[in-house]
Amino acid sequence: MEKALDRNSYIPLYAQIQQKLRQMIERGEIAPGAPVPSERELAERYGVSRMTARQALRALRHDGLVYRERGIGTFVARRKVDVHTRNLVGFTEDMRQRGLKPSSKLILLKREKATQQIANELGIEVGEGVFHLERLRLANGTPMAYESNYIPADLCPDLDQYDLERDSLYRILEEEHGIRMQSADEVLEAARAPRREARYLSIRAGSPVLVVHRVVYGDNGRAIESVRTIYRADRYRATFHLTKNTL
Amino acid sequence: MEKALDRNSYIPLYAQIQQKLRQMIERGEIAPGAPVPSERELAERYGVSRMTARQALRALRHDGLVYRERGIGTFVARRKVDVHTRNLVGFTEDMRQRGLKPSSKLILLKREKATQQIANELGIEVGEGVFHLERLRLANGTPMAYESNYIPADLCPDLDQYDLERDSLYRILEEEHGIRMQSADEVLEAARAPRREARYLSIRAGSPVLVVHRVVYGDNGRAIESVRTIYRADRYRATFHLTKNTL
DNA sequence: TAGTGGTCTAGACCACCGG
DNA sequence: CGGTGGTCTAGACCACTAC
């Protein structure tokens, strides 16, 4: 039954329960609309307090996998649209979740001084060092997006030492520099493709594109990067799951 | 000092604390980057347990108003981009949050039988009754978006009795029929404006538009509506706040 | 009435950080 | 060292739902 939790693990108990339930749901062992074990049942089954079981269910609800009805129970959500949940991942992971093979072509990697606008977005002073990174992003070998990043240079002074065609920026920041993303603000708009980016994307200048501007914050509240991504409108749609903030 | 909570209110204690803190932050009484009272301090100040104070801070973090650092404290977030948090609100409330005056022009309100696609999106059977609602949405009197809704008819059989030019659909569903939204899936893409909608929006056919498809779920997990909104790209940008799901 | 989720208590230990 | 947030306990009462 593999019901036991590892109480010595560095993974919190609620996260272990969450993980088990997530697997059961994603494998289809619990059908959409069918009930998930109640808080009290989970608590008894795994030998934890009800508050701990509750935390697992709350996280699943936040991800949109279940919905909860007072007085009735917790049920597997019946999703109607394709959802890749878009949980604060980079291009590399985003493409993988969509079943596509990501790759990159490095266009530019240069240390610059922050302009007024970039400084503002990153919460640093004008003139401070930033890395400016531009990459063409491909999915299964064809152009998907054109991405322009600005990263405060002091966060990662050796960024130009890495192979940013093959490596993931987020992986470098997280695994090599211990910088973890915690949240992000995103602004999405439709626009006409500028000539230069259109050429890289193999589309006609003026074609509609989806422009995503994202500022990512680390767990110390500092802005980690400001990135503008221009997606081909015919190849990319952004998906989100929204919840009422009664957490 | 107005520190007291109303323990007889139907508003939970954590929500009352959350509300007070939110006000203080939005009024600028606590500067960006400055610390918010700690969990233990809030607990003592308001005479609640630490778990209750914690729940208030967790909700504020989910909304992106604060960030938390283990071993240090909780701080007011330094936001870099304009954020209207887009917390599962309708057009009416969205515009108000942006400081614009919303209005509507009713184009169509008709009871129809669900097509395969609509039935699929709403999780009902093909041929079941749905209301089809189309409205031109204005902000400060100028066209902002063209919206096409489908709502299961059994949720609100008298929908055609309301004045949907002046009333908010979400208000009717919530206040008149007790149907509360709980979550939604959204898919955003850029496209060219179709001729018909372009005319309503006063833009040229083929101009770029932002297309938002949203399926809203109620607190019983049922789909409440499926809506496609075509926004003028030059007037509208969608904003989101994303958080790592470590709630 | 029995079961559910929502809220709340009054503690506890831990890892982490600053001085 | 004291303070912070992160986790966890073992209860409790409530509103709500279904039977």
Coordinates of C-alpha atoms (C1' of nucleotides) in Angstrom, one line a residue, chain B residues 7 12-14 48-52 55 70-72, chain C residues 6-18:
Chain B
R7 CA -14.9 38.2 17.1
P12 CA -12.8 35.3 9.8
L13 CA -10.2 36.7 12.1
Y14 CA -7.4 36.1 9.7
V48 CA -5.1 35.4 18.3
S49 CA -3.0 32.3 17.9
R50 CA 0.1 32.4 15.8
M51 CA -1.5 30.1 13.2
T52 CA -4.3 32.6 12.7
Q55 CA -2.8 32.7 7.7
R70 CA 13.0 32.6 6.9
G71 CA 14.9 33.8 9.9
I72 CA 14.4 37.4 9.0
Chain C
dG6 C1' -13.5 26.3 7.6
dT7 C1' -11.7 28.3 11.5
dC8 C1' -9.1 28.7 15.7
dT9 C1' -6.3 27.5 19.9
dA10 C1' -2.0 27.0 22.6
dG11 C1' 1.4 25.0 22.5
dA12 C1' 6.0 22.6 20.2
dC13 C1' 10.5 21.9 17.6
dC14 C1' 13.2 23.1 13.7
dA15 C1' 16.4 25.8 10.5
dC16 C1' 17.9 30.0 9.6
dC17 C1' 19.7 34.7 10.5
dG18 C1' 21.4 38.7 12.8

